[in-house]
Amino acid sequence: MAPTSPRTPGSSGAPLAPLAERVEELLAPGGPLTVVAAGDPVLRTGTERYEGQLGPALLARFVEALRITMHAAPGVGLAAPQVGVGLRIAVIEDPAPVPEEVRLARGRVPQPFRVLVNPAYTGVGPGRAAFYEGCLSVPGYQAVVARHAAVRLTGEDEQGRALDEEFTGWPARIVQHETDHLDGTLYLDRAEPRSLSAQHIALERWSQPTPEAAARALGFELP
């Protein structure tokens, strides 16, 4: 079980300056941060656990910058490595402005802004769900990814309070996608290769609530 008390700077005994200085540099210009694109090693090297490396004030500023960047992109989740910071931190938020048929098919319901610190997930039950998915670090493309239909997510929030919660439907997909980023995994690593579509093709031809038509036309199987 993750600690339930707030983190304190230096609690891990690790040097704080390099990461803190890196984040200060990123935040200095203000506004949205630059989203790192696939091919940058920071997206593949994994992350270190957050153990107070930034301190409460700098952490709060960094979290707000992640939120601003996520909104500006726009996206429904953003992980620290996507802005060049190798810490196990991610944010999610989804207003879910979708038609009713999409909401029902995908289980896409609104999610408030959440901060995930040191998150990890495990599948709940055997159910799998496959839908088209995209990534801010892989612009211009979408692909079908089969993921756990429900997951148990553990970790902490930005105040160090323990998180142990079950997510289903589209929220489960979001937390899996963002937590994968923290392990150096991109959605393409889990995708059905034959489903890969340019963004405009996905929107024009495969925007149905489910990817069944794409599976038939492109020749791949769904779970």
C-alpha positions as a Python dict, from the first residue, in 0.01 Angstrom:
ca = {
    (1, 'M'): (0, 0, 0),
    (2, 'A'): (130, 343, -89),
    (3, 'P'): (199, 590, 194),
    (4, 'T'): (-100, 792, 305),
    (5, 'S'): (87, 1089, 446),
    (6, 'P'): (198, 1386, 233),
    (7, 'R'): (545, 1364, 84),
    (8, 'T'): (820, 1586, 216),
    (9, 'P'): (1111, 1715, 11),
    (10, 'G'): (1412, 1488, 38),
    (11, 'S'): (1222, 1200, 199),
    (12, 'S'): (1389, 950, -36),
    (13, 'G'): (1739, 1075, 35),
    (14, 'A'): (1798, 1121, -340),
    (15, 'P'): (1954, 1437, -484),
    (16, 'L'): (1679, 1690, -553),
    (17, 'A'): (1850, 1963, -751),
    (18, 'P'): (1874, 1813, -1102),
    (19, 'L'): (1504, 1731, -1142),
    (20, 'A'): (1388, 2041, -959),
    (21, 'E'): (1611, 2260, -1171),
    (22, 'R'): (1490, 2091, -1488),
    (23, 'V'): (1127, 2154, -1394),
    (24, 'E'): (1199, 2516, -1298),
    (25, 'E'): (1354, 2567, -1643),
    (26, 'L'): (1050, 2416, -1814),
    (27, 'L'): (809, 2634, -1618),
    (28, 'A'): (1003, 2959, -1658),
    (29, 'P'): (850, 3070, -1992),
    (30, 'G'): (492, 3018, -1868),
    (31, 'G'): (204, 2882, -2072),
    (32, 'P'): (170, 2530, -2215),
    (33, 'L'): (475, 2308, -2216),
    (34, 'T'): (612, 2141, -2529),
    (35, 'V'): (482, 1786, -2576),
    (36, 'V'): (764, 1543, -2655),
    (37, 'A'): (713, 1336, -2972),
    (38, 'A'): (776, 965, -3020),
    (39, 'G'): (1143, 894, -3083),
    (40, 'D'): (1266, 1091, -2783),
    (41, 'P'): (1430, 852, -2533),
    (42, 'V'): (1248, 1014, -2239),
    (43, 'L'): (933, 834, -2356),
    (44, 'R'): (1107, 496, -2343),
    (45, 'T'): (1330, 503, -2037),
    (46, 'G'): (1061, 479, -1769),
    (47, 'T'): (1031, 704, -1467),
    (48, 'E'): (1142, 724, -1107),
    (49, 'R'): (892, 724, -823),
    (50, 'Y'): (794, 1062, -692),
    (51, 'E'): (943, 1093, -344),
    (52, 'G'): (925, 1466, -288),
    (53, 'Q'): (1188, 1561, -547),
    (54, 'L'): (1007, 1883, -639),
    (55, 'G'): (875, 1993, -302),
    (56, 'P'): (509, 2093, -249),
    (57, 'A'): (519, 2436, -414),
    (58, 'L'): (708, 2329, -726),
    (59, 'L'): (496, 2014, -755),
    (60, 'A'): (180, 2228, -751),
    (61, 'R'): (319, 2451, -1026),
    (62, 'F'): (423, 2150, -1233),
    (63, 'V'): (82, 1988, -1197),
    (64, 'E'): (-87, 2309, -1308),
    (65, 'A'): (146, 2327, -1610),
    (66, 'L'): (52, 1969, -1701),
    (67, 'R'): (-314, 2064, -1678),
    (68, 'I'): (-270, 2373, -1897),
    (69, 'T'): (-73, 2171, -2152),
    (70, 'M'): (-331, 1891, -2158),
    (71, 'H'): (-612, 2141, -2219),
    (72, 'A'): (-418, 2325, -2488),
    (73, 'A'): (-328, 2010, -2683),
    (74, 'P'): (-618, 1918, -2634),
    (75, 'G'): (-616, 1581, -2462),
    (76, 'V'): (-773, 1388, -2178),
    (77, 'G'): (-449, 1285, -2008),
    (78, 'L'): (-83, 1377, -1994),
    (79, 'A'): (214, 1208, -1829),
    (80, 'A'): (529, 1379, -1702),
    (81, 'P'): (760, 1207, -1955),
    (82, 'Q'): (554, 1366, -2233),
    (83, 'V'): (695, 1702, -2129),
    (84, 'G'): (1044, 1565, -2073),
    (85, 'V'): (1029, 1491, -1700),
    (86, 'G'): (1105, 1137, -1586),
    (87, 'L'): (884, 1134, -1277),
    (88, 'R'): (594, 898, -1207),
    (89, 'I'): (324, 1166, -1230),
    (90, 'A'): (29, 1202, -1467),
    (91, 'V'): (-290, 1404, -1491),
    (92, 'I'): (-627, 1310, -1639),
    (93, 'E'): (-948, 1500, -1712),
    (94, 'D'): (-1227, 1424, -1956),
    (95, 'P'): (-1544, 1633, -1999),
    (96, 'A'): (-1665, 1358, -2237),
    (97, 'P'): (-1848, 1578, -2489),
    (98, 'V'): (-1970, 1283, -2699),
    (99, 'P'): (-2303, 1167, -2844),
    (100, 'E'): (-2513, 929, -2638),
    (101, 'E'): (-2442, 632, -2866),
    (102, 'V'): (-2068, 683, -2819),
    (103, 'R'): (-2108, 717, -2443),
    (104, 'L'): (-2298, 389, -2427),
    (105, 'A'): (-2066, 195, -2658),
    (106, 'R'): (-1742, 314, -2503),
    (107, 'G'): (-1846, 381, -2146),
    (108, 'R'): (-1716, 733, -2184),
    (109, 'V'): (-1833, 938, -1889),
    (110, 'P'): (-1698, 1268, -1753),
    (111, 'Q'): (-1391, 1252, -1533),
    (112, 'P'): (-1289, 1543, -1310),
    (113, 'F'): (-931, 1664, -1304),
    (114, 'R'): (-717, 1410, -1122),
    (115, 'V'): (-348, 1389, -1038),
    (116, 'L'): (-195, 1041, -1035),
    (117, 'V'): (128, 1003, -841),
    (118, 'N'): (317, 671, -854),
    (119, 'P'): (20, 497, -1015),
    (120, 'A'): (0, 127, -1102),
    (121, 'Y'): (-291, -71, -1241),
    (122, 'T'): (-409, -431, -1255),
    (123, 'G'): (-691, -572, -1464),
    (124, 'V'): (-1021, -653, -1293),
    (125, 'G'): (-1186, -958, -1446),
    (126, 'P'): (-1127, -1107, -1792),
    (127, 'G'): (-1310, -839, -1993),
    (128, 'R'): (-1128, -662, -2276),
    (129, 'A'): (-1242, -365, -2482),
    (130, 'A'): (-1096, -251, -2815),
    (131, 'F'): (-1131, 101, -2954),
    (132, 'Y'): (-939, 350, -3162),
    (133, 'E'): (-693, 544, -2951),
    (134, 'G'): (-450, 829, -3010),
    (135, 'C'): (-165, 997, -2827),
    (136, 'L'): (-37, 1352, -2801),
    (137, 'S'): (317, 1219, -2845),
    (138, 'V'): (223, 1034, -3166),
    (139, 'P'): (39, 1310, -3353),
    (140, 'G'): (-148, 1238, -3674),
    (141, 'Y'): (-240, 875, -3616),
    (142, 'Q'): (-485, 647, -3438),
    (143, 'A'): (-492, 270, -3387),
    (144, 'V'): (-713, 15, -3218),
    (145, 'V'): (-593, -98, -2875),
    (146, 'A'): (-747, -382, -2674),
    (147, 'R'): (-726, -298, -2304),
    (148, 'H'): (-869, -418, -1974),
    (149, 'A'): (-1234, -318, -1955),
    (150, 'A'): (-1190, -253, -1582),
    (151, 'V'): (-879, -185, -1375),
    (152, 'R'): (-781, -130, -1017),
    (153, 'L'): (-558, 174, -988),
    (154, 'T'): (-336, 229, -686),
    (155, 'G'): (-100, 511, -602),
    (156, 'E'): (-134, 855, -447),
    (157, 'D'): (-270, 1198, -526),
    (158, 'E'): (-66, 1518, -525),
    (159, 'Q'): (-116, 1551, -148),
    (160, 'G'): (30, 1205, -82),
    (161, 'R'): (-310, 1056, 3),
    (162, 'A'): (-349, 691, -93),
    (163, 'L'): (-540, 609, -410),
    (164, 'D'): (-708, 269, -451),
    (165, 'E'): (-993, 288, -698),
    (166, 'E'): (-1162, 86, -972),
    (167, 'F'): (-1212, 240, -1315),
    (168, 'T'): (-1428, 102, -1595),
    (169, 'G'): (-1506, 199, -1953),
    (170, 'W'): (-1323, 491, -2110),
    (171, 'P'): (-1180, 617, -1778),
    (172, 'A'): (-1011, 278, -1741),
    (173, 'R'): (-858, 327, -2086),
    (174, 'I'): (-727, 671, -1995),
    (175, 'V'): (-556, 560, -1675),
    (176, 'Q'): (-400, 261, -1853),
    (177, 'H'): (-271, 482, -2134),
    (178, 'E'): (-118, 738, -1898),
    (179, 'T'): (27, 483, -1655),
    (180, 'D'): (184, 300, -1949),
    (181, 'H'): (367, 621, -2037),
    (182, 'L'): (532, 609, -1695),
    (183, 'D'): (669, 263, -1779),
    (184, 'G'): (810, 369, -2116),
    (185, 'T'): (522, 213, -2311),
    (186, 'L'): (339, 387, -2596),
    (187, 'Y'): (-10, 290, -2705),
    (188, 'L'): (136, 169, -3038),
    (189, 'D'): (316, -108, -2847),
    (190, 'R'): (-24, -255, -2761),
    (191, 'A'): (-208, -163, -3083),
    (192, 'E'): (-337, -383, -3363),
    (193, 'P'): (-90, -295, -3643),
    (194, 'R'): (-341, -338, -3927),
    (195, 'S'): (-571, -81, -3766),
    (196, 'L'): (-319, 204, -3783),
    (197, 'S'): (-487, 497, -3955),
    (198, 'A'): (-396, 853, -4036),
    (199, 'Q'): (-596, 1089, -3818),
    (200, 'H'): (-809, 1223, -4104),
    (201, 'I'): (-888, 871, -4229),
    (202, 'A'): (-985, 759, -3879),
    (203, 'L'): (-1220, 1056, -3849),
    (204, 'E'): (-1367, 1016, -4198),
    (205, 'R'): (-1407, 638, -4208),
    (206, 'W'): (-1372, 485, -3862),
    (207, 'S'): (-1548, 731, -3630),
    (208, 'Q'): (-1830, 485, -3549),
    (209, 'P'): (-1883, 412, -3181),
    (210, 'T'): (-1700, 76, -3218),
    (211, 'P'): (-1419, -37, -3453),
    (212, 'E'): (-1611, -332, -3598),
    (213, 'A'): (-1633, -181, -3949),
    (214, 'A'): (-1260, -103, -3945),
    (215, 'A'): (-1181, -460, -3834),
    (216, 'R'): (-1375, -602, -4129),
    (217, 'A'): (-1231, -362, -4384),
    (218, 'L'): (-869, -366, -4265),
    (219, 'G'): (-852, -732, -4169),
    (220, 'F'): (-784, -752, -3798),
    (221, 'E'): (-959, -927, -3510),
    (222, 'L'): (-1130, -780, -3207),
    (223, 'P'): (-1136, -946, -2863),
}
